[in-house]
Short mmCIF file of C-alpha atoms in Angstrom, two decimals:
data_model
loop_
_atom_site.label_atom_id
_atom_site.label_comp_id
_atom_site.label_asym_id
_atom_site.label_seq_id
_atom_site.Cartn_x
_atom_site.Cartn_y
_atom_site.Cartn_z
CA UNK A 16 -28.78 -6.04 17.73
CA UNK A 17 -27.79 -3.57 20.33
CA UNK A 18 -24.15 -2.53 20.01
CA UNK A 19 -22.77 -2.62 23.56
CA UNK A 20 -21.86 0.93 24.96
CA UNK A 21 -18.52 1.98 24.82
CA UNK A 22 -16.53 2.28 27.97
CA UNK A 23 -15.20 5.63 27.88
CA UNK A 24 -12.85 6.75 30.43
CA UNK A 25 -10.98 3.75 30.94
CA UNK A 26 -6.94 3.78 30.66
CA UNK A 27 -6.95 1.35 27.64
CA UNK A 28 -9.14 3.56 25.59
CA UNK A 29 -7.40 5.59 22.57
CA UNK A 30 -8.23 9.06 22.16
CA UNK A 31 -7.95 9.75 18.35
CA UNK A 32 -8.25 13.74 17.25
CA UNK A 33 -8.70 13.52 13.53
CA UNK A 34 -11.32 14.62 10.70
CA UNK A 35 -13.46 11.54 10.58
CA UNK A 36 -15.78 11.09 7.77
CA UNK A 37 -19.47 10.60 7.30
CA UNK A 38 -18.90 8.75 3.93
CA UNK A 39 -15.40 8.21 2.24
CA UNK A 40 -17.41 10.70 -0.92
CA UNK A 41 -15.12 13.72 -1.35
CA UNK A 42 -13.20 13.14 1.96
CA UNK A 43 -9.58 14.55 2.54
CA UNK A 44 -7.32 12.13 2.19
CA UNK A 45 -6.34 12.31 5.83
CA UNK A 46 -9.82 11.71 7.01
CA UNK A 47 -9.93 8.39 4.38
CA UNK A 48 -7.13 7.15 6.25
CA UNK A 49 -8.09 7.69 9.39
CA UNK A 50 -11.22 5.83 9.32
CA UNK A 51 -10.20 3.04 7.73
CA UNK A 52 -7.05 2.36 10.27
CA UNK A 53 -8.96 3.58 13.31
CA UNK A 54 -11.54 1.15 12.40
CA UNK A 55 -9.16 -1.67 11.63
CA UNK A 56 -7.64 -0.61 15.25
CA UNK A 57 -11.10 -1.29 16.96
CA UNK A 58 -10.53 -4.08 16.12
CA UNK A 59 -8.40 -4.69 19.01
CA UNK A 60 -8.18 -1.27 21.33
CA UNK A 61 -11.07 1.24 22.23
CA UNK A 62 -11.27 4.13 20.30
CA UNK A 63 -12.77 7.71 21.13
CA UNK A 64 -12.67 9.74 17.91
CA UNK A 65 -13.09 13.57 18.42
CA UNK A 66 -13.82 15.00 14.96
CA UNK A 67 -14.75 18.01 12.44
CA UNK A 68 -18.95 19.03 13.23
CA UNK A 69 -20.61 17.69 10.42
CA UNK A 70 -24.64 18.12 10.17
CA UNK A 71 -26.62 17.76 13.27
CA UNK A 72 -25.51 13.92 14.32
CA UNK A 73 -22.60 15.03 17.41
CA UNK A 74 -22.00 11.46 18.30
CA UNK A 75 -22.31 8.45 16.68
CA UNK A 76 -20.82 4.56 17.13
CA UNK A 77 -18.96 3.37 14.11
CA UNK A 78 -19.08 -0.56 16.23
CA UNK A 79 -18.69 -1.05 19.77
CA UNK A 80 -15.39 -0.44 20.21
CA UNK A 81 -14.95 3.15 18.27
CA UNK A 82 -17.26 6.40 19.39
CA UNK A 83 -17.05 9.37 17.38
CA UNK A 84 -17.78 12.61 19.02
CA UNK A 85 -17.97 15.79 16.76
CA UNK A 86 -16.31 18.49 18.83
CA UNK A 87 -14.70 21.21 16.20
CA UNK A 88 -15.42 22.95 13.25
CA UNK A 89 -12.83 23.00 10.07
CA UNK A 90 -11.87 26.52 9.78
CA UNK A 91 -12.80 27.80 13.22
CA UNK A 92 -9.23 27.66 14.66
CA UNK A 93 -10.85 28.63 18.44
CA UNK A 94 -13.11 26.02 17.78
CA UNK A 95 -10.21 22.99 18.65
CA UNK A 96 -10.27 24.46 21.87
CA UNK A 97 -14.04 22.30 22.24
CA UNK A 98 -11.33 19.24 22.39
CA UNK A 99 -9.82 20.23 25.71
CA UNK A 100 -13.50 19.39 27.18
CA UNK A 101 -13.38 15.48 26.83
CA UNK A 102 -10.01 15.69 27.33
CA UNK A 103 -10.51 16.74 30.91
CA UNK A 104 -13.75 14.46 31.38
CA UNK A 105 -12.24 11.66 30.66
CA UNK A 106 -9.07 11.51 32.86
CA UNK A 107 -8.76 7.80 32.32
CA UNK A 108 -7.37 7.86 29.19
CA UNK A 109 -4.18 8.26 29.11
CA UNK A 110 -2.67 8.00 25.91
CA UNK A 111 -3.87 10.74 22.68
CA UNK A 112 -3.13 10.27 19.15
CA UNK A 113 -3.58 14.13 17.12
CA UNK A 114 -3.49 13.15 13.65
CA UNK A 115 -2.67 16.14 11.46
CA UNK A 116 -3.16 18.08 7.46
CA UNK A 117 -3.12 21.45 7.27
CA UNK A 118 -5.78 21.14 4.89
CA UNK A 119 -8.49 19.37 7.20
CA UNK A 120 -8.37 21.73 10.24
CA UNK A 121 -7.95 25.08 7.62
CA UNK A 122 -4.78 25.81 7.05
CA UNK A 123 -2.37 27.86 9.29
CA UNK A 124 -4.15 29.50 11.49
CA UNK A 125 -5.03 26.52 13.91
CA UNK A 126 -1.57 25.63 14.20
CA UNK A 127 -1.46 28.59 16.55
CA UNK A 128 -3.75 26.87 18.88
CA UNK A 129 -2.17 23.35 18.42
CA UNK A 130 0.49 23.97 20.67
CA UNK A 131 -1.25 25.24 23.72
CA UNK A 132 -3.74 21.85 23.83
CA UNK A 133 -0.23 19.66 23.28
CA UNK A 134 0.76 21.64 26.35
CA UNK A 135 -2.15 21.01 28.17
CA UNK A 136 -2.81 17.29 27.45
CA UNK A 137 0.83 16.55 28.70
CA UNK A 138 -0.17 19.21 31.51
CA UNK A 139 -2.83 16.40 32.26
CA UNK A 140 -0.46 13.83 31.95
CA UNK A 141 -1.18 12.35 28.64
CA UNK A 142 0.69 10.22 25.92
CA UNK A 143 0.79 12.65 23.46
CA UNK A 144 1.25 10.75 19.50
CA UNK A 145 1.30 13.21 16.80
CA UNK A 146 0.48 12.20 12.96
CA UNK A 147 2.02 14.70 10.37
CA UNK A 148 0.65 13.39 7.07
CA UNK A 149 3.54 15.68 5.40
CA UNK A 150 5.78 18.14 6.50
CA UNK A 151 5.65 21.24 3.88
CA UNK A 152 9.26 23.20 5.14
CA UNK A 153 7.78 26.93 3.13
CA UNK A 154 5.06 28.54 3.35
CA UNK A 155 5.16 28.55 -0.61
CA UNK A 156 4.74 24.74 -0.66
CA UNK A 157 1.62 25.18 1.88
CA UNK A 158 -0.23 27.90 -0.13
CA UNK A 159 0.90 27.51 -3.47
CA UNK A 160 -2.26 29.58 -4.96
CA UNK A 161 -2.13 32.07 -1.92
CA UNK A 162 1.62 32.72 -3.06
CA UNK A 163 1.29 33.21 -6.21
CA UNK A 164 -0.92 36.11 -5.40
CA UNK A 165 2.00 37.22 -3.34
CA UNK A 166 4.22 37.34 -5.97
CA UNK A 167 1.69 39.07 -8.13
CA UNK A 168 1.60 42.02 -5.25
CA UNK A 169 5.54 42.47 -5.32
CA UNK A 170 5.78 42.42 -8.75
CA UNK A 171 3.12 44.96 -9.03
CA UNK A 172 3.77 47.20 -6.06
CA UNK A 173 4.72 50.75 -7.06
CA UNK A 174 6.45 51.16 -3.61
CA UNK A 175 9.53 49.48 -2.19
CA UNK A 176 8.30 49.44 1.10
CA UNK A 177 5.09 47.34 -0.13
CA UNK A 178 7.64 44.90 -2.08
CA UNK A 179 9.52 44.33 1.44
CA UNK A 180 6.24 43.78 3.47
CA UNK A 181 4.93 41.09 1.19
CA UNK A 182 8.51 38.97 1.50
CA UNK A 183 8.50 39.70 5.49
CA UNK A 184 5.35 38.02 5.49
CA UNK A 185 6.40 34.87 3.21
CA UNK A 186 9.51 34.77 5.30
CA UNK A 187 7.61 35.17 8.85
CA UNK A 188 5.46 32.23 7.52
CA UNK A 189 8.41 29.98 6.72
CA UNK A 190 10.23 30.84 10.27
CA UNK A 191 6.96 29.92 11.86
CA UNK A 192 6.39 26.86 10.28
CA UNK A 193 9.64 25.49 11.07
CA UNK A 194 9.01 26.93 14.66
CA UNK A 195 5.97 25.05 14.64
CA UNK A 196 7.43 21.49 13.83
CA UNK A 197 10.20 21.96 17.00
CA UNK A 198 7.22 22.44 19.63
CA UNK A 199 5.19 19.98 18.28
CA UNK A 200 8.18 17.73 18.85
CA UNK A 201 9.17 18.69 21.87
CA UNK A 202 5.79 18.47 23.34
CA UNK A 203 5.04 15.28 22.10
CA UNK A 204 6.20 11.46 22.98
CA UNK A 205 6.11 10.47 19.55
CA UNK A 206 5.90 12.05 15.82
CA UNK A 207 4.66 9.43 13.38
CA UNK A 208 5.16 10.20 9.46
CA UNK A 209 4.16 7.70 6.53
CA UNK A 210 7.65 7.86 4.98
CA UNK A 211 11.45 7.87 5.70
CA UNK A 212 11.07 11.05 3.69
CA UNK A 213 9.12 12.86 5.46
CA UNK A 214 11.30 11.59 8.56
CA UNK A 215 14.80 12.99 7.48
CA UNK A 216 13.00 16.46 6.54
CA UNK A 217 11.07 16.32 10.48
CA UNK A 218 14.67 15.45 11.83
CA UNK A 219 16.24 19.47 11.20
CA UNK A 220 13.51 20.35 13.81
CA UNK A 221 12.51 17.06 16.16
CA UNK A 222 15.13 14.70 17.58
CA UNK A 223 15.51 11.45 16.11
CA UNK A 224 14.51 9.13 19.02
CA UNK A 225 11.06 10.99 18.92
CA UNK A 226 10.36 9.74 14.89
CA UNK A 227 8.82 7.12 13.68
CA UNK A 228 7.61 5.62 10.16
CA UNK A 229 4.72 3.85 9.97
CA UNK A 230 3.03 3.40 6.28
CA UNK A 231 -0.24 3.77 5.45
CA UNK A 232 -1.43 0.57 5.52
CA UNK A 233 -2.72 -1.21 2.34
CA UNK A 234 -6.53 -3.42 2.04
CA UNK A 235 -6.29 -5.88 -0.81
CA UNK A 236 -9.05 -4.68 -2.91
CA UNK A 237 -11.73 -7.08 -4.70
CA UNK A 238 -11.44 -6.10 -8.24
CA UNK A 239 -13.14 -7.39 -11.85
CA UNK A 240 -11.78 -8.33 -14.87
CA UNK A 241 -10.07 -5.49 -16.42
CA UNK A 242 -11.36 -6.22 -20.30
CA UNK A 243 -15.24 -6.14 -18.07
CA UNK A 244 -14.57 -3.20 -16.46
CA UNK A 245 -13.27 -1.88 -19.49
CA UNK A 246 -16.62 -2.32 -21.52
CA UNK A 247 -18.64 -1.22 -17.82
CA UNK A 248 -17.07 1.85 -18.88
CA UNK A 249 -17.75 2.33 -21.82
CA UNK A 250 -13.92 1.88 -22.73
CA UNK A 251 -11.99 -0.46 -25.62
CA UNK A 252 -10.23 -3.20 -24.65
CA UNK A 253 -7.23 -1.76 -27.13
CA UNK A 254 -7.47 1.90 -25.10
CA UNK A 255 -4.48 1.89 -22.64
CA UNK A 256 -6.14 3.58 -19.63
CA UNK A 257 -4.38 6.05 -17.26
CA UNK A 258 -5.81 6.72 -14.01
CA UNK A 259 -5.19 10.05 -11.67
CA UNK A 260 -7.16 9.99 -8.67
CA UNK A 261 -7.82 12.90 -5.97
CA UNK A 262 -8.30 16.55 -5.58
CA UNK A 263 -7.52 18.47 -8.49
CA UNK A 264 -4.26 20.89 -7.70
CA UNK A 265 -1.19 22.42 -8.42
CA UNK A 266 1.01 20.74 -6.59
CA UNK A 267 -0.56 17.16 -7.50
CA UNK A 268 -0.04 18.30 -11.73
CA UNK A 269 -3.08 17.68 -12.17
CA UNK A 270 -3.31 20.14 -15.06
CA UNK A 271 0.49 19.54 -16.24
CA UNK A 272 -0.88 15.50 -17.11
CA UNK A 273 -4.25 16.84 -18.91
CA UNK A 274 -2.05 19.12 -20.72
CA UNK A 275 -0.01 16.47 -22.24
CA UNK A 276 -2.66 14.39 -22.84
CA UNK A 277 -3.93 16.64 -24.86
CA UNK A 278 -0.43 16.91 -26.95
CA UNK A 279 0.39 13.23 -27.27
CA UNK A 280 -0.41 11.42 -30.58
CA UNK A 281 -0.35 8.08 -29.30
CA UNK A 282 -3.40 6.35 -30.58
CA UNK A 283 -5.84 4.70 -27.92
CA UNK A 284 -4.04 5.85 -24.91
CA UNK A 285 -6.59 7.45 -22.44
CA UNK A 286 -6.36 9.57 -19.38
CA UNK A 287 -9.34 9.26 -16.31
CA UNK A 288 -9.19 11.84 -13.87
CA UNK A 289 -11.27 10.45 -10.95
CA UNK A 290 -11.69 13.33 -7.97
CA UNK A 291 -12.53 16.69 -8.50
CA UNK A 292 -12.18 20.10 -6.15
CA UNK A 293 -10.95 19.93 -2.85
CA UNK A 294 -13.46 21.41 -0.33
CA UNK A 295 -10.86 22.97 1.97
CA UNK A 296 -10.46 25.37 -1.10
CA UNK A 297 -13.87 25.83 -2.46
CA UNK A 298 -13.66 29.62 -1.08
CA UNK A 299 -10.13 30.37 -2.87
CA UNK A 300 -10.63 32.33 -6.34
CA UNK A 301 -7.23 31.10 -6.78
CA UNK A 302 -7.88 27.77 -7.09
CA UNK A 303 -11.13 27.95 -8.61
CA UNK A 304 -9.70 29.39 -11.35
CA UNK A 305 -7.08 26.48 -11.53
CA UNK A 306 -9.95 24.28 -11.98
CA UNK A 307 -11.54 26.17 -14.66
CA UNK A 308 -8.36 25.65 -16.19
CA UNK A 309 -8.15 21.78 -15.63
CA UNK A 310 -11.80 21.16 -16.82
CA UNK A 311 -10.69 23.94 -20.47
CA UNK A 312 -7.68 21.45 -20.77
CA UNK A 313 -9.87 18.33 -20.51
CA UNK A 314 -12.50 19.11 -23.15
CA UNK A 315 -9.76 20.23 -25.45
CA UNK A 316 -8.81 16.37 -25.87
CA UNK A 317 -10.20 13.44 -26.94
CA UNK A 318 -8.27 11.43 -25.00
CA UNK A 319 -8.93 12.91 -21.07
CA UNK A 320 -12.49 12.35 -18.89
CA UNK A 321 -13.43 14.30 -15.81
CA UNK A 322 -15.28 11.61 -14.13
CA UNK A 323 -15.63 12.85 -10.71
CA UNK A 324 -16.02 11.59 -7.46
CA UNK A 325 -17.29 7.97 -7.00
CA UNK A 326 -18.89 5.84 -4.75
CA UNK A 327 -16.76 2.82 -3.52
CA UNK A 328 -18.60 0.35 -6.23
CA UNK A 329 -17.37 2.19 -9.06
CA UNK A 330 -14.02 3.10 -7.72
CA UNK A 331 -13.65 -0.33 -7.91
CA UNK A 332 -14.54 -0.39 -11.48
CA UNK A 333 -12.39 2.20 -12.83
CA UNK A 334 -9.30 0.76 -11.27
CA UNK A 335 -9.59 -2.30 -12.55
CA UNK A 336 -9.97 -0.83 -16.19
CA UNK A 337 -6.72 1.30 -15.20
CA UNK A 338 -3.53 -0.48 -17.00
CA UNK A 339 -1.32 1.87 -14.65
CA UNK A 340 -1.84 4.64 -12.04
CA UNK A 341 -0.04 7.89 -12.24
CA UNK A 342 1.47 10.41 -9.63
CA UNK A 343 2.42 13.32 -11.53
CA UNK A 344 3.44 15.62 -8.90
CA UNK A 345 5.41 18.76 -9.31
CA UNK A 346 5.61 18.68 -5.19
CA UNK A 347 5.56 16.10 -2.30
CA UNK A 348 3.45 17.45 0.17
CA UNK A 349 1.34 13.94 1.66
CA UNK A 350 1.71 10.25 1.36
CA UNK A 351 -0.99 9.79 -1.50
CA UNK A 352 -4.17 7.95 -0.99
CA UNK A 353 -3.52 7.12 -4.76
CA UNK A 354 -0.80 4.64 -4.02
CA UNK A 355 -2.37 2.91 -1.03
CA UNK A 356 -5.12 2.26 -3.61
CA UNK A 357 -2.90 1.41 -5.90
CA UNK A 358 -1.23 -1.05 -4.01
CA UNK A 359 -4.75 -2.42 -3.15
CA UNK A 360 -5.51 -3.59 -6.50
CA UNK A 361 -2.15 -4.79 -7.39
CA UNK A 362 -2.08 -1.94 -10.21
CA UNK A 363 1.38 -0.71 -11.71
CA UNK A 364 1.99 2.70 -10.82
CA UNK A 365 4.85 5.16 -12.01
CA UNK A 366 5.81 8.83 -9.85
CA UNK A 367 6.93 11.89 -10.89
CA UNK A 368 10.47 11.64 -9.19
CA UNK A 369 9.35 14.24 -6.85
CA UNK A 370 8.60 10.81 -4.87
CA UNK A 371 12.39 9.51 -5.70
CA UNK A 372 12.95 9.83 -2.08
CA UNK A 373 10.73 7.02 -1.33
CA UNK A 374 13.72 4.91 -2.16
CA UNK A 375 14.84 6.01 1.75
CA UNK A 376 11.96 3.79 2.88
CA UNK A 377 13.47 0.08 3.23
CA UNK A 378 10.42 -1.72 1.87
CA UNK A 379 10.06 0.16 -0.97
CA UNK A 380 13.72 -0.34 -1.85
CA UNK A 381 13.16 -4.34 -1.16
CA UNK A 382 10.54 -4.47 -3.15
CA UNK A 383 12.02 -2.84 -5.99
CA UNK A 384 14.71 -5.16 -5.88
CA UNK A 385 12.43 -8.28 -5.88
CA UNK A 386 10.84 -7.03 -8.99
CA UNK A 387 13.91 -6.64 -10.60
CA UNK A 388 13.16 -2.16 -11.38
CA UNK A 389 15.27 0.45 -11.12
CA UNK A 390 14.36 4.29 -10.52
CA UNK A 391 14.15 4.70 -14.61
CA UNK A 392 11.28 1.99 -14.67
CA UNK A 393 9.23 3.59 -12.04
CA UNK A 394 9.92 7.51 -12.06
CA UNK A 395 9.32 10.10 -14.77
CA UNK A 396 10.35 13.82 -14.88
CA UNK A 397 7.86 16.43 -15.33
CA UNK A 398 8.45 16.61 -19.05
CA UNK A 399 6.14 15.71 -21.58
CA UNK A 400 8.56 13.42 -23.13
CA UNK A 401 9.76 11.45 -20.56
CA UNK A 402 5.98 10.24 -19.53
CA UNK A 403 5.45 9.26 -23.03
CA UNK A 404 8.02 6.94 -23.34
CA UNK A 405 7.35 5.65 -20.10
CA UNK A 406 3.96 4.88 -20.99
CA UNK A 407 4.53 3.81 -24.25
CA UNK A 408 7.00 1.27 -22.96
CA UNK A 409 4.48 -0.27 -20.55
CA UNK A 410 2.52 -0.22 -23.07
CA UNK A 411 4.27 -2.38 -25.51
CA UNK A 412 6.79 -4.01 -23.38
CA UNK A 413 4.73 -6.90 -21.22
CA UNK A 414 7.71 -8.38 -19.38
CA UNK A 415 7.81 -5.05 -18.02
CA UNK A 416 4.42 -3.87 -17.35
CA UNK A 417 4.57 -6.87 -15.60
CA UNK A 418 7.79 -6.23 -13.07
CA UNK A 419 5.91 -2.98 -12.26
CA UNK A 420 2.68 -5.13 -11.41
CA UNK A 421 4.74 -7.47 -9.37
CA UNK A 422 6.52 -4.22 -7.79
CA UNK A 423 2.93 -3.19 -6.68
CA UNK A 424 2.17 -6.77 -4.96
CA UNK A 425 5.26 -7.19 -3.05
CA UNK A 426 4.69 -3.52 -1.34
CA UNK A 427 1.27 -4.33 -0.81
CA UNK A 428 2.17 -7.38 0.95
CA UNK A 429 4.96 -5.38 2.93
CA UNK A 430 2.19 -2.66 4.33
CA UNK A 431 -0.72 -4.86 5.01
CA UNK A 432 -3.28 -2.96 7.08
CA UNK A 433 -3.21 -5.64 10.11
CA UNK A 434 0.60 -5.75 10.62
CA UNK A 435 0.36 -2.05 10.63
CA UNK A 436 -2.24 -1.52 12.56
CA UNK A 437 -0.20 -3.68 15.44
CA UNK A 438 2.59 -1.47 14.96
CA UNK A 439 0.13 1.55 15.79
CA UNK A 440 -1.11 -0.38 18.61
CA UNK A 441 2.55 -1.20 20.18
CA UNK A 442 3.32 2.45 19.79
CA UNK A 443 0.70 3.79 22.01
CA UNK A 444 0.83 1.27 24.37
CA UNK A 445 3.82 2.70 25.55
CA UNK A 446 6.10 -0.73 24.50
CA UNK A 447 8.00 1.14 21.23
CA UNK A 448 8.96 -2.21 20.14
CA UNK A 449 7.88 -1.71 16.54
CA UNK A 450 8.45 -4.31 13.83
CA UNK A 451 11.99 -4.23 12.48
CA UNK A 452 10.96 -2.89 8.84
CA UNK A 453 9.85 0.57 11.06
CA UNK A 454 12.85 1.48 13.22
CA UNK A 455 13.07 4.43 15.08
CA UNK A 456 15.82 6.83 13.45
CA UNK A 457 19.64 6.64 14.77
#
């Protein structure tokens, strides 16, 4: 059947500038969540996505009520200038939602350009709603391979003058960041971050009344019986299975956890590593290298697979053969797609306490409560000890593997996608009369 055409330029039409994907396969985790909230958002608001070029399709109707058009390119900063076009056309609309990664528009560089089409959409009179997915305060946390090389230079550099020029440039980059954060804010109505976190760091450069925490929201996923999914996989129903999903990097220790699973000697305990390389960095030696390294750790033990990237059928599959999920950062820099999925399939999942700040948020706090956990039962350190108790007590401790299981349920019922998504829709319709678990900042 026909899907009926869209109507455009109307006032009650949402214009969404995101990456939106073609297929979920390899996607940023930014462009995941975007299309699965802005099409859980069609569900009750039009939707005009403008979007990364991808291929040859430039516009294409996800249903009736959500339109992607593919306007920019990732990594052609002048290219976001293409968004200003609809923009104009469709005067209508009136209210703009810029979602935003560093990583999915190519690093830096565009946030040069950012600012100007802020200032031009409220020019225009718009509603401008920005997303910052996280809110890296150094440049060293943005580029953590790019720095390194940095460092290399100064260390290296027979002249003093070449020592200072390399830290003026690291420094320039962290005074610009911050610079960038405080006209973002200023320009826009609202900033929306996934975490109180994220919020208290945004409040040294945005004013409070402007923030807002909304979640990403969480889909109860179908899964299988985790002994059958077990033996899909080729796994024993006596292996205690591990799961780290997502990009391989640095900041996300992805090789710190390979590396201790290749030192631990506890028998039948198993490490997955579903993901692979991010694309944003497939042209950074750097970090090519890193993954060299990752994939040298991995067939060094027994105990650690590669798997890849998978289609949604078998992620489904290895996360119900997962006895817990891991987050073994060594830095925050996003709200993890890992713990939304997580939280999905009800599966226990310990952080490195780089997350221990998650504890601001109050339904996290609630629903550690309910369950009965403290910090100790969820968070590790990153030291090779600390994870291996952890996991060995999960292991043979049922009561509680089974608090952290019940942890995972309650916060899954606290961010369902559909209250969530009517918190979105309240915010842009100009009401701010968000659901009590996501005040505004005092």
């Amino acid at each position: 059947m026909k899907k009926r055409r869209l109507p455009l330029n109307d006032e009650n039409t949402l214009l969404v500038v995101t990456s939106f994907p073609e297929n979920d396969h390899e996607a940023l985790p930014l462009a995941i969540h975007a299309k699965r909230s802005l099409i859980e958002l069609s569900k009750k608001q039009n939707i005009l996505v403008l979007a990364e070029k991808l291929g040859k399709k430039m516009t294409h109707s996800e249903n009736k009520s959500l339109l992607v058009q593919r306007v920019w390119r990732r990594n052609k900063p002048m290219s976001l200038l293409s968004i200003l076009g609809p923009v104009i056309k469709f005067s209508k609309i009136r209210n703009v939602l810029i979602q935003f990664d560093f990583d999915v528009y190519g690093g830096i560089t565009p946030t040069y350009i950012l600012p100007f089409i802020v200032a031009v959409m409220k020019f225009l009179g718009k509603h401008v709603y920005f997303e910052f997915q996280h809110a890296p305060q150094e440049f060293a946390t943005l580029q953590h391979h790019q720095f390194q090389i940095y460092k290399l230079e100064i260390k290296q550099a027979r002249f003093v003058i070449r020592k200072l020029w390399n830290l003026a440039r690291i420094n320039l980059m962290n005074f610009y960041i911050k610079f960038f954060y405080k006209v973002i804010g200023a320009l826009s109505d609202k900033v929306i971050v996934f975490e109180e976190d994220l919020r208290d760091k945004l409040r040294q450069h945005i004013k409070a009344d402007k923030l807002v925490t909304i979640p990403v929201g969480v889909t109860e996923q179908p899964t299988l019986p985790k002994s059958r999914a077990k033996s899909k996989l080729g796994l024993s129903n006596n292996d205690f299975v591990v799961l780290v999903f997502g990009f391989f990097d640095w900041h996300k220790g992805t090789d710190w956890i390979t590396k201790v699973f290749s030192e631990i000697n506890t028998q039948n305990m198993k490490l997955l590593l579903v993901g692979g390389k991010n694309p944003a960095l497939k042209d950074n030696p750097a970090y090519q290298a890193y993954c060299k390294e990752v994939a040298k750790l991995a067939r060094e033990s027994s105990r650690t697979t590669i798997v890849g990237f998978v289609n949604e059928h078998k992620l489904v599959q290895y996360y119900s053969a997962a006895d817990v999920v891991a987050l073994p950062y060594r830095e925050f820099m996003a709200a993890p797609s890992t713990l939304t999925h997580a939280l999905g399939f009800h599966k226990p999942v310990i952080f490195s306490t780089t997350f221990i700040d998650y504890m601001k948020s109050p339904d996290f706090l609630q629903a550690m409560d309910q369950a009965q956990i403290t910090d100790r039962d969820l968070f590790f350190s990153i030291d090779k000890s600390d994870i291996s108790d952890l996991l060995k007590l999960l292991r043979s401790d049922k009561q509680q593997y089974n608090k952290l299981a019940t942890f995972s349920r309650l916060l899954a019922k606290k961010r369902k996608s559909t209250q969530l998504t009517r918190d979105y829709q309240t915010l842009v319709s100009k009401s701010y009369a968000l659901s009590p678990r996501f005040a505004f900042s005092k």
